[in-house]
PDB file of C-alpha atoms in Angstrom:
ATOM      1  CA  MET F   8     -12.900  11.673 -11.613  1.00 87.00           C
ATOM      2  CA  ARG F   9     -12.386   8.054 -10.780  1.00 91.00           C
ATOM      3  CA  LYS F  10      -8.849   8.783  -9.376  1.00 94.00           C
ATOM      4  CA  VAL F  11     -10.305  11.440  -7.269  1.00 95.00           C
ATOM      5  CA  MET F  12     -12.826   9.031  -5.797  1.00 96.00           C
ATOM      6  CA  GLU F  13     -10.192   6.474  -5.287  1.00 97.00           C
ATOM      7  CA  TYR F  14      -7.973   8.914  -3.501  1.00 98.00           C
ATOM      8  CA  GLU F  15     -10.771  10.163  -1.200  1.00 98.00           C
ATOM      9  CA  LEU F  16     -11.593   6.474  -0.447  1.00 98.00           C
ATOM     10  CA  GLU F  17      -8.151   5.871   0.821  1.00 98.00           C
ATOM     11  CA  THR F  18      -7.978   9.211   2.920  1.00 98.00           C
ATOM     12  CA  LYS F  19     -11.627   8.463   4.505  1.00 98.00           C
ATOM     13  CA  LYS F  20      -9.943   4.708   5.197  1.00 98.00           C
ATOM     14  CA  LYS F  21      -7.017   6.071   6.873  1.00 98.00           C
ATOM     15  CA  ARG F  22      -8.986   8.548   8.931  1.00 97.00           C
ATOM     16  CA  LEU F  23     -11.313   5.690  10.194  1.00 97.00           C
ATOM     17  CA  LYS F  24      -8.375   3.716  11.305  1.00 97.00           C
ATOM     18  CA  LYS F  25      -6.878   6.762  13.179  1.00 95.00           C
ATOM     19  CA  LEU F  26     -10.259   7.572  14.565  1.00 94.00           C
ATOM     20  CA  GLN F  27     -10.677   3.897  15.790  1.00 94.00           C
ATOM     21  CA  GLU F  28      -6.950   3.605  17.119  1.00 93.00           C
ATOM     22  CA  TYR F  29      -7.710   6.925  19.154  1.00 89.00           C
ATOM     23  CA  PHE F  30     -11.307   5.436  20.443  1.00 89.00           C
ATOM     24  CA  GLU F  31      -9.495   2.364  21.709  1.00 88.00           C
ATOM     25  CA  VAL F  32      -6.986   4.638  23.772  1.00 85.00           C
ATOM     26  CA  ASP F  33     -10.006   6.835  25.006  1.00 80.00           C
ATOM     27  CA  MET F  34     -12.045   4.072  26.167  1.00 80.00           C
ATOM     28  CA  LYS F  35      -9.396   3.245  28.762  1.00 83.00           C
ATOM     29  CA  ASN F  36      -9.616   6.748  30.051  1.00 80.00           C
ATOM     30  CA  ILE F  37     -13.076   6.134  31.520  1.00 83.00           C
ATOM     31  CA  ASN F  38     -12.678   8.227  34.494  1.00 86.00           C
ATOM     32  CA  SER F  39     -12.429  11.309  32.484  1.00 83.00           C
ATOM     33  CA  PRO F  40     -14.899  14.146  32.889  1.00 87.00           C
ATOM     34  CA  ASN F  41     -15.564  14.323  29.089  1.00 86.00           C
ATOM     35  CA  TYR F  42     -15.693  10.621  28.584  1.00 87.00           C
ATOM     36  CA  GLU F  43     -19.241  10.254  27.386  1.00 90.00           C
ATOM     37  CA  ASP F  44     -19.078  13.229  25.061  1.00 91.00           C
ATOM     38  CA  ASN F  45     -15.848  12.134  23.682  1.00 87.00           C
ATOM     39  CA  ALA F  46     -17.189   8.636  23.124  1.00 89.00           C
ATOM     40  CA  ILE F  47     -20.196   9.702  21.432  1.00 93.00           C
ATOM     41  CA  ASN F  48     -18.435  12.278  19.319  1.00 94.00           C
ATOM     42  CA  SER F  49     -15.949   9.693  18.158  1.00 92.00           C
ATOM     43  CA  LEU F  50     -18.816   6.986  17.355  1.00 95.00           C
ATOM     44  CA  LEU F  51     -20.718   9.559  15.590  1.00 97.00           C
ATOM     45  CA  GLU F  52     -17.727  10.674  13.384  1.00 97.00           C
ATOM     46  CA  MET F  53     -16.613   6.953  12.589  1.00 97.00           C
ATOM     47  CA  LYS F  54     -20.461   6.089  11.649  1.00 98.00           C
ATOM     48  CA  LYS F  55     -20.320   9.187   9.187  1.00 98.00           C
ATOM     49  CA  LEU F  56     -16.964   7.965   7.868  1.00 98.00           C
ATOM     50  CA  LYS F  57     -18.239   4.497   7.320  1.00 98.00           C
ATOM     51  CA  THR F  58     -21.332   5.811   5.429  1.00 98.00           C
ATOM     52  CA  GLU F  59     -19.088   7.903   3.163  1.00 98.00           C
ATOM     53  CA  ILE F  60     -16.881   4.961   2.526  1.00 98.00           C
ATOM     54  CA  GLN F  61     -19.660   2.642   1.530  1.00 98.00           C
ATOM     55  CA  MET F  62     -21.141   5.478  -0.743  1.00 97.00           C
ATOM     56  CA  ILE F  63     -17.773   5.971  -2.479  1.00 97.00           C
ATOM     57  CA  GLU F  64     -17.370   2.158  -2.954  1.00 97.00           C
ATOM     58  CA  TYR F  65     -20.848   2.048  -4.382  1.00 96.00           C
ATOM     59  CA  TYR F  66     -19.978   4.861  -6.975  1.00 95.00           C
ATOM     60  CA  LEU F  67     -16.593   3.068  -7.891  1.00 95.00           C
ATOM     61  CA  GLN F  68     -18.577  -0.265  -8.605  1.00 94.00           C
ATOM     62  CA  MET F  69     -20.606   1.672 -11.406  1.00 90.00           C
ATOM     63  CA  PRO F  70     -19.345   1.374 -14.945  1.00 86.00           C
ATOM     64  CA  GLU F  71     -17.475   4.417 -16.214  1.00 80.00           C
ATOM     65  CA  GLU F  72     -18.931   6.564 -18.668  1.00 73.00           C
ATOM     66  CA  GLU F  73     -17.205   7.177 -22.007  1.00 61.00           C
TER      67      GLU F  73
END
């Protein structure tokens, strides 16, 4: 189970990094008609991922049951 959680954690961290990179690019496109919607959706998704990452990191700190 721990290996699955560690894999999930790394996957979410990679996804967050990609979203942050895309967000930087999107910020430069302020004249886009969908700018606000894209920014809000990106920020919400990043916030969700950060929360999930924190939760997994918390669970991984717990001692393993035998």
